[in-house]
CSV table of N, CA and C in Angstrom, one decimal:
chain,number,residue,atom,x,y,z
I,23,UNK,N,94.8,104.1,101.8
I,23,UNK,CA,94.0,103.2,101.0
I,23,UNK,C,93.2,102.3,101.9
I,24,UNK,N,94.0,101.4,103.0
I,24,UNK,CA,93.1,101.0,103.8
I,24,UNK,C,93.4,101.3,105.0
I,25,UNK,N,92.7,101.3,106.5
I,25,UNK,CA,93.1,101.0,107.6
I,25,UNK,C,93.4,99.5,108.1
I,26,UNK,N,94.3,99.4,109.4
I,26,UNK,CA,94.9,98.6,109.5
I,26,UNK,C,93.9,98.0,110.7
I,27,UNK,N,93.3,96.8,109.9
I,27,UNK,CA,91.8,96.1,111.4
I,27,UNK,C,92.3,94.5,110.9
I,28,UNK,N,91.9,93.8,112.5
I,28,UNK,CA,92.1,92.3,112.1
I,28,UNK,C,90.8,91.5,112.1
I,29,UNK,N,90.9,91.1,111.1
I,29,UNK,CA,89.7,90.2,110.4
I,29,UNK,C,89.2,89.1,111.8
I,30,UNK,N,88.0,89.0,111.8
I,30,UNK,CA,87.1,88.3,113.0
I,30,UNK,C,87.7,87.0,112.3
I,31,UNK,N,87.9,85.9,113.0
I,31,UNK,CA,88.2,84.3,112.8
I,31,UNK,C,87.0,84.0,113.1
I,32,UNK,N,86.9,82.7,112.5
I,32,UNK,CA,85.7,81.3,113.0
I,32,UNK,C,86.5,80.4,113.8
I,33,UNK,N,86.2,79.9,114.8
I,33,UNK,CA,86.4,78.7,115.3
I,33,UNK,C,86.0,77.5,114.5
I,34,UNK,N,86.8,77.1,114.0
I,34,UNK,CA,86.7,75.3,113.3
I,34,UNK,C,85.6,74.8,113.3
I,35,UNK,N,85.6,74.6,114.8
I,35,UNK,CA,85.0,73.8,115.9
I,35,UNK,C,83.5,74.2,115.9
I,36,UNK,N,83.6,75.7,115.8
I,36,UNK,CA,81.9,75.7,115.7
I,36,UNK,C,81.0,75.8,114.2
I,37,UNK,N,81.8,74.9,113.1
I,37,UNK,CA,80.7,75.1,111.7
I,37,UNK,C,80.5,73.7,111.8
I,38,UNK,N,79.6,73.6,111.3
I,38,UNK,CA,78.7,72.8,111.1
I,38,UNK,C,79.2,71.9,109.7
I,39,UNK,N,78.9,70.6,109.5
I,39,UNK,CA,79.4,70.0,108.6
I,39,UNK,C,80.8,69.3,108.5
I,40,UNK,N,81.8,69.7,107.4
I,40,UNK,CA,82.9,69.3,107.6
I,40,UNK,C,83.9,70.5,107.4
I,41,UNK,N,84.2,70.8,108.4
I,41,UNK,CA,85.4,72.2,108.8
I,41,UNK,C,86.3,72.1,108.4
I,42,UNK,N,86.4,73.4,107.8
I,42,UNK,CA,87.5,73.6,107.0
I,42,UNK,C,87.9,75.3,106.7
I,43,UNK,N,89.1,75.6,106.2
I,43,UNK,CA,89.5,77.1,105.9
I,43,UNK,C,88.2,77.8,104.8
I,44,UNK,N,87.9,77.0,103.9
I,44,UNK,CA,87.1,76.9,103.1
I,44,UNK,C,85.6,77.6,103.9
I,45,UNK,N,85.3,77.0,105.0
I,45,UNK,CA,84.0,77.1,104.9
I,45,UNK,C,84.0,78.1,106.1
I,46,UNK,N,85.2,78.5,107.1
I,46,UNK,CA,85.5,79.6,107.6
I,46,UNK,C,85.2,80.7,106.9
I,47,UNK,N,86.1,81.1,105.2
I,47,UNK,CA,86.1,82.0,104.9
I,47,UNK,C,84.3,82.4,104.6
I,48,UNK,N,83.5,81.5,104.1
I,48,UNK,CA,82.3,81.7,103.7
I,48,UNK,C,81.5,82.0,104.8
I,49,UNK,N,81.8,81.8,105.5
I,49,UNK,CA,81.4,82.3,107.0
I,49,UNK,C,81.2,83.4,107.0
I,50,UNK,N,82.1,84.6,106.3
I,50,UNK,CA,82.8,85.5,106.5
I,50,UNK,C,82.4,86.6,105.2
I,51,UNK,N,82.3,85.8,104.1
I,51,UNK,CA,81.7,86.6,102.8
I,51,UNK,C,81.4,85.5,101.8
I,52,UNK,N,80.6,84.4,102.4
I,52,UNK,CA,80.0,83.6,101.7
I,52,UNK,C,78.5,84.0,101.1
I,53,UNK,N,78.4,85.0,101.5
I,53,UNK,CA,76.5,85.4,100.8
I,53,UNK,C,76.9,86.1,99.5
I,54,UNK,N,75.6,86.3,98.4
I,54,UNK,CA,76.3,87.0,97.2
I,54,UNK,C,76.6,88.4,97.4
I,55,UNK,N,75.8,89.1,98.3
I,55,UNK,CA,76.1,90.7,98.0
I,55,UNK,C,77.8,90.9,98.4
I,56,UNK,N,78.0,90.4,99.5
I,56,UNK,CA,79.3,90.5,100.2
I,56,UNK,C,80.6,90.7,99.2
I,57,UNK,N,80.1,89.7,98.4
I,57,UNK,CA,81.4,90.0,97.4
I,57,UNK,C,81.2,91.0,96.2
I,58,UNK,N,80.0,91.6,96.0
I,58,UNK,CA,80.2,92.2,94.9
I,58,UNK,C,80.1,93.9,95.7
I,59,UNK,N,80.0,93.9,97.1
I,59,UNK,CA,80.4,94.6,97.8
I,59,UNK,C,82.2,95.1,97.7
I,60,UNK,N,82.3,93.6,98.0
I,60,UNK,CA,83.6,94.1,98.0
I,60,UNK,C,84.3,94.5,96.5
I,61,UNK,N,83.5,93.7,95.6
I,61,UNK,CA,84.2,94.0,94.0
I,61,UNK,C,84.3,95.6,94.1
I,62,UNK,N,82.8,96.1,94.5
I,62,UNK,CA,82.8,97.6,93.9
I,62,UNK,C,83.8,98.3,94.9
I,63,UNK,N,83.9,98.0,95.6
I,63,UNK,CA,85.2,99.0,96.9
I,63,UNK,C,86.8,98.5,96.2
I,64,UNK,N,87.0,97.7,95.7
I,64,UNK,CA,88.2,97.2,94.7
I,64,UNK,C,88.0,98.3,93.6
I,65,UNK,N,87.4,98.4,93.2
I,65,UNK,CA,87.0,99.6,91.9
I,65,UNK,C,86.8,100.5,92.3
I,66,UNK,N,86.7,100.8,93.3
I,66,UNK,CA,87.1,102.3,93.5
I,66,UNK,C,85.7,103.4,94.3
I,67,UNK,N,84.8,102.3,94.6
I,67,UNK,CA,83.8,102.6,95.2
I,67,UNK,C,84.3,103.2,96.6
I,68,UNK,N,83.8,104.1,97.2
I,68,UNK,CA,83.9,104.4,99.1
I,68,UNK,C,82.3,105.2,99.5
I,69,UNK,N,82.1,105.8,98.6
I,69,UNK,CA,80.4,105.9,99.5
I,69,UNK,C,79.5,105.0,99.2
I,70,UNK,N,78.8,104.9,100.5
I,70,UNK,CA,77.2,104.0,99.9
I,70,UNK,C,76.9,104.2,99.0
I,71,UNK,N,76.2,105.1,98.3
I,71,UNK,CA,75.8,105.7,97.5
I,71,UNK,C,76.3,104.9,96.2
I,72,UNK,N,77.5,105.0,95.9
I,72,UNK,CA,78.3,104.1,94.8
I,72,UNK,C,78.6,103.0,94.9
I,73,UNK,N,78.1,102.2,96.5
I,73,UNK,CA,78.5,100.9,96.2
I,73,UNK,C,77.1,100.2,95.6
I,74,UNK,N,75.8,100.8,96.6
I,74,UNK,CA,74.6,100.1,96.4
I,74,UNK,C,74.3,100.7,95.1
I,75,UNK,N,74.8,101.5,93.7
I,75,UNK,CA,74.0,101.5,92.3
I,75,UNK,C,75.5,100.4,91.4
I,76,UNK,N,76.8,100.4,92.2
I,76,UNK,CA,77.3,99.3,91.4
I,76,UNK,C,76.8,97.8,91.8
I,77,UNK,N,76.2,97.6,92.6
I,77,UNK,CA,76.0,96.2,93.1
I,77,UNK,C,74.7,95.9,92.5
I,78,UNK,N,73.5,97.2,92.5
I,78,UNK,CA,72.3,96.7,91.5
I,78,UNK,C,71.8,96.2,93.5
I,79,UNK,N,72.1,96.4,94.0
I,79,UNK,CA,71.0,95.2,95.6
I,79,UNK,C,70.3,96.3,96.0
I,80,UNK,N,69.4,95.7,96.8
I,80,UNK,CA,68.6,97.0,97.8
I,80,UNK,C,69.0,97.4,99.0
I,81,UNK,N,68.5,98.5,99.2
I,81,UNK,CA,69.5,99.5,100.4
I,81,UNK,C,69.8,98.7,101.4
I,82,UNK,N,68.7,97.8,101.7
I,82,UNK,CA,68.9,97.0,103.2
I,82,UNK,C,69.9,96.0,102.8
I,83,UNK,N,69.8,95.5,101.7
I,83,UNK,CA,70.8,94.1,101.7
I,83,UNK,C,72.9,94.9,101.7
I,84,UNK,N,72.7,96.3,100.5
I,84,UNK,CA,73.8,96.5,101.4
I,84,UNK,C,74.3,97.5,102.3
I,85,UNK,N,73.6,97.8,102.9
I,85,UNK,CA,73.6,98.4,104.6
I,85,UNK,C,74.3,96.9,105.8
I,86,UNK,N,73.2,96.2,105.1
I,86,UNK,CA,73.4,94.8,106.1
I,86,UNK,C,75.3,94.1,105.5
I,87,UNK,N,75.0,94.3,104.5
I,87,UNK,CA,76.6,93.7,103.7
I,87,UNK,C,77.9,94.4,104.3
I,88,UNK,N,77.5,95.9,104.8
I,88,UNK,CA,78.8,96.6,104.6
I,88,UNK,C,78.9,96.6,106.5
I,89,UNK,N,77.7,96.4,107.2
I,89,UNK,CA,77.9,96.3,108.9
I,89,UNK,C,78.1,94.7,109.1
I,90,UNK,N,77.8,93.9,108.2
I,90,UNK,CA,78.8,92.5,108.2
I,90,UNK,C,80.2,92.1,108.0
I,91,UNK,N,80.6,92.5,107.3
I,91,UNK,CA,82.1,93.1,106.5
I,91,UNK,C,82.7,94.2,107.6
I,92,UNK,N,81.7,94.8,108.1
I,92,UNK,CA,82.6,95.6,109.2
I,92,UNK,C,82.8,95.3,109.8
I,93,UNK,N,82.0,94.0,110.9
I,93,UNK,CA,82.1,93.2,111.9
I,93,UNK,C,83.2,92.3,111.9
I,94,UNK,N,83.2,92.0,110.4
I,94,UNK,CA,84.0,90.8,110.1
I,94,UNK,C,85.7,91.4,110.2
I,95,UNK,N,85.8,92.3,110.2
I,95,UNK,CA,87.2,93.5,109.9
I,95,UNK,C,87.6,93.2,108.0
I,96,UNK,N,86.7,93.3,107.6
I,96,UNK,CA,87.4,93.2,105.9
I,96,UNK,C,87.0,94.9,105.3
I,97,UNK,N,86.1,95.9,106.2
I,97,UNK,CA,85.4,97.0,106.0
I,97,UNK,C,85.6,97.6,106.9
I,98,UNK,N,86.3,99.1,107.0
I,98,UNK,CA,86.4,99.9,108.1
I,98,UNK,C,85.3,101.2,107.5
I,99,UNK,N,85.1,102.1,108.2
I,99,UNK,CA,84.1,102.7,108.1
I,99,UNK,C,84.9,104.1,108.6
I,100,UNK,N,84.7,105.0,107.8
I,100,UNK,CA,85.1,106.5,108.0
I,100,UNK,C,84.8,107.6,108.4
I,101,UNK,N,84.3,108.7,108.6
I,101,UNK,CA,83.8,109.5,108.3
I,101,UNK,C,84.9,111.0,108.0
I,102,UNK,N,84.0,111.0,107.0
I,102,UNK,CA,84.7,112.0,106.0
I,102,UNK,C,84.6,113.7,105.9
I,103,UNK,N,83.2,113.8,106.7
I,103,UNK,CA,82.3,115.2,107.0
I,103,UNK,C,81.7,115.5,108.2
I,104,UNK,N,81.4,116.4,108.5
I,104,UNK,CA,80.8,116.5,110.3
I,104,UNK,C,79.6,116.7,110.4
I,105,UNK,N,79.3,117.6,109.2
I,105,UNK,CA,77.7,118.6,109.1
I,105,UNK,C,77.7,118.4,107.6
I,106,UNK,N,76.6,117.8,106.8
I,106,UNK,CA,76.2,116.3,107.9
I,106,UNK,C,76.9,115.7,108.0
I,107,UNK,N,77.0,114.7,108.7
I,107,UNK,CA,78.0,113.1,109.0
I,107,UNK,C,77.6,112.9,107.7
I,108,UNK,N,78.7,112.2,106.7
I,108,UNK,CA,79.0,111.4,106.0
I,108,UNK,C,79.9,110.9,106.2
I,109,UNK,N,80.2,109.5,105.7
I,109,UNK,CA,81.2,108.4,105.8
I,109,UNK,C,81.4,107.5,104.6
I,110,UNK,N,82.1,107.2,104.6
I,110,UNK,CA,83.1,106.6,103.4
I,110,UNK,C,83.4,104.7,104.4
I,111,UNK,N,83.6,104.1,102.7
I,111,UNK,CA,83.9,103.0,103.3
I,111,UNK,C,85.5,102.2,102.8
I,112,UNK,N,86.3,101.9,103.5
I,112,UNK,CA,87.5,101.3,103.0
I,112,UNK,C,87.8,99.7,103.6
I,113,UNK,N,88.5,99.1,102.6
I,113,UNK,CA,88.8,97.9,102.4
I,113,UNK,C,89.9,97.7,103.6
I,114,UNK,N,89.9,97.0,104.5
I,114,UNK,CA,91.5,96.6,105.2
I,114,UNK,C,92.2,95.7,104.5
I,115,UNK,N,93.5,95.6,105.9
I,115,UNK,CA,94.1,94.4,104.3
I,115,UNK,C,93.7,93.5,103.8
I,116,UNK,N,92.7,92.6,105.0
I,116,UNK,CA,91.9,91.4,104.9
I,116,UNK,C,91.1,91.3,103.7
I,117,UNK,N,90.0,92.6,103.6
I,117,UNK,CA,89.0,93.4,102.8
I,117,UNK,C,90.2,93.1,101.2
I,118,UNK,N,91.6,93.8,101.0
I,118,UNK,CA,91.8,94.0,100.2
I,118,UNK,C,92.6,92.3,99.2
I,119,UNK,N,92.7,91.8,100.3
I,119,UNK,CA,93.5,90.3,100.1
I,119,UNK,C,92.5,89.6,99.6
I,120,UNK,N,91.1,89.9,99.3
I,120,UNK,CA,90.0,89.4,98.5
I,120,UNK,C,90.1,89.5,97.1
I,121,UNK,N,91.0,90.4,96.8
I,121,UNK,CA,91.3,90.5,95.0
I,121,UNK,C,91.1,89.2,94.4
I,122,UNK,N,92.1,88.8,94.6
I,122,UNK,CA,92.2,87.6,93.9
I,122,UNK,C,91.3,86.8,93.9
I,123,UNK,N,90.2,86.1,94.7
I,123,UNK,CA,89.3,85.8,95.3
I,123,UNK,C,88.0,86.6,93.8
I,124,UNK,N,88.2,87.6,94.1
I,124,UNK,CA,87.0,88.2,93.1
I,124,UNK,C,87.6,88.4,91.7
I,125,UNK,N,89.3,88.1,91.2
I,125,UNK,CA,89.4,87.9,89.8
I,125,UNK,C,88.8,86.6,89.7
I,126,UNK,N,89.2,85.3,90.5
I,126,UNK,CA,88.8,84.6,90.1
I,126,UNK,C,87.7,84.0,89.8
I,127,UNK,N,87.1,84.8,90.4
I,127,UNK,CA,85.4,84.5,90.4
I,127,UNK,C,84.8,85.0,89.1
I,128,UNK,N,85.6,86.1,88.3
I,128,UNK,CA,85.4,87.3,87.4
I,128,UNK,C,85.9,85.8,86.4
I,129,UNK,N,87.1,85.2,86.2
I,129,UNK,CA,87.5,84.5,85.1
I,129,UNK,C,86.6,83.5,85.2
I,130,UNK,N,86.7,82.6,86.1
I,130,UNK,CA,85.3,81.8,86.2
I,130,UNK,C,84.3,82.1,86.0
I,131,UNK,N,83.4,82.7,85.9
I,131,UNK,CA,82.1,83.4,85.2
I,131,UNK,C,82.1,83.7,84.1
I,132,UNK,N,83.3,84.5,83.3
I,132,UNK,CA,83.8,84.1,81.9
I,132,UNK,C,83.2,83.0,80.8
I,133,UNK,N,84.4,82.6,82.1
I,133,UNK,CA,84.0,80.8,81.1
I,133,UNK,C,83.2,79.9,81.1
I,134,UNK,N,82.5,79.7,82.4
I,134,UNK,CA,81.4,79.1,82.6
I,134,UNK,C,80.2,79.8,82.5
I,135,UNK,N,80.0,80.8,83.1
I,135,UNK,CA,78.4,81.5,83.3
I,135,UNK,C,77.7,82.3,82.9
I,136,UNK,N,79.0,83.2,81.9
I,136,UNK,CA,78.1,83.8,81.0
I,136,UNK,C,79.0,83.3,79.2
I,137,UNK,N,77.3,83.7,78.6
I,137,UNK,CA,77.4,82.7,77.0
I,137,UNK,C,78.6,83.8,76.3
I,138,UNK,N,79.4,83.3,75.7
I,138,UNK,CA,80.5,83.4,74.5
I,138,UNK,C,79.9,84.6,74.0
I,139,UNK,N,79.0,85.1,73.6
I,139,UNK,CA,78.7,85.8,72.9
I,139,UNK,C,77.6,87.5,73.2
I,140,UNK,N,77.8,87.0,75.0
I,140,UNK,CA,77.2,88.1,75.4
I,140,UNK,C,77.8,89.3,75.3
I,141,UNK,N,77.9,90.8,75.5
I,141,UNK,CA,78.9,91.9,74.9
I,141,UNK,C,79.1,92.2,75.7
I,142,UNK,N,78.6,91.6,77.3
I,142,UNK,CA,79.4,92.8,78.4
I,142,UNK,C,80.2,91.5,78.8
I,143,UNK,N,79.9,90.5,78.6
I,143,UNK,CA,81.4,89.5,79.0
I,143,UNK,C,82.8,89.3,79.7
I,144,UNK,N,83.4,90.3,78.1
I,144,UNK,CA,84.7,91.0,78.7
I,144,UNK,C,84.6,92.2,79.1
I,145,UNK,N,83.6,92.7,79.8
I,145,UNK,CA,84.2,94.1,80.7
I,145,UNK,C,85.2,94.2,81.5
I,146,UNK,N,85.1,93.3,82.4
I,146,UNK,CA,86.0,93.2,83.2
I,146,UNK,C,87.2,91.6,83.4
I,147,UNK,N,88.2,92.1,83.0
I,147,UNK,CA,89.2,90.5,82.8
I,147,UNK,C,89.9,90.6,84.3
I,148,UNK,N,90.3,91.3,85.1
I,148,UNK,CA,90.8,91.4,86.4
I,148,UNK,C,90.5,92.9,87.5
I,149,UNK,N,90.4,92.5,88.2
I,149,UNK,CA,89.6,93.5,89.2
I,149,UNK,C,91.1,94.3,90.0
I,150,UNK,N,92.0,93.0,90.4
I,150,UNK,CA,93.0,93.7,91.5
I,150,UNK,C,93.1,94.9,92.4
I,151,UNK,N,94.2,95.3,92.3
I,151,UNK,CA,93.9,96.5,93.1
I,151,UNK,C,93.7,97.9,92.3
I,152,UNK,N,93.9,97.9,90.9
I,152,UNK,CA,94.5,99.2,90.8
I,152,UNK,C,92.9,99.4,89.3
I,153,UNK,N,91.9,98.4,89.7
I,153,UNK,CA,90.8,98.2,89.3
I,153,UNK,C,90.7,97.7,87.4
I,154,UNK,N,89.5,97.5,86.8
I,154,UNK,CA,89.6,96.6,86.2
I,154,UNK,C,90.3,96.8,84.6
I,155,UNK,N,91.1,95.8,84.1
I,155,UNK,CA,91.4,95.6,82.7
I,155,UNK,C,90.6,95.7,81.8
I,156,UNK,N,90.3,96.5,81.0
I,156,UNK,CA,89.0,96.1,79.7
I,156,UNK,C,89.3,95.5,79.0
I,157,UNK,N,88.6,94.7,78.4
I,157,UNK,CA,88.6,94.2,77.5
I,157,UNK,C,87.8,93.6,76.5
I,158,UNK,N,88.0,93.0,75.3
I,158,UNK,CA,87.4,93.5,74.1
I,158,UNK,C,87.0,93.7,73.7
């Protein structure tokens, strides 16, 4: 499911502002594509191909998303085929310990960001690992 890589740290010391775990992690997958990167590889995404038409971004934004995440060790990169090269993308544990991180983001958007009455609303009530709950 995933390979075993350790997530790049921030030094404290070099953010700007007021330092914190907080603003390390955004360091790290604080931009928007990053996370809905990772949403779709939680759901079950592994080729480009499937992550850039679930994310809706353009090719460069996630080309650039998934060799940041890679850098960062939350994204290991595979290859799957020889002729041609293709490659596949997987979550590490770091990558995968984002679950929660992106339910929450999923219930929070719920309730605040999108209106009571829109119909894709509840599509998704939890992401976790074993991908999402429908609902109603």
């Amino acid at each position: 499911m995933s390979a075993p890589s350790t997530p790049r740290q921030v030094p404290l010391a070099d953010l700007a502002g007021r330092p914190c775990p907080a603003a390390a992690a955004l360091e790290l997958v604080g931009e928007r594509w990053s996370l809905l990167v990772v949403r779709e590889l939680l759901l079950g995404a592994r080729r480009f191909t499937d992550v850039l038409r679930g994310t809706g971004a353009p090719r460069d934004r996630v080309t650039a998303r998934l060799r940041s995440l890679e850098g960062a060790g939350l994204v290991v990169r595979r290859r799957y085929q020889e002729s041609p090269p293709r490659e596949e993308y997987l979550l590490t544990e770091a990558g995968l310990a984002l679950a929660p991180v992106v339910d929450a983001l999923i219930a929070w958007g719920r309730t605040y960001a999108v209106a009571p009455d829109d119909p894709l609303r509840d599509r998704y009530r939890r992401i976790g690992l074993s991908g999402p709950d429908a609902g109603g």
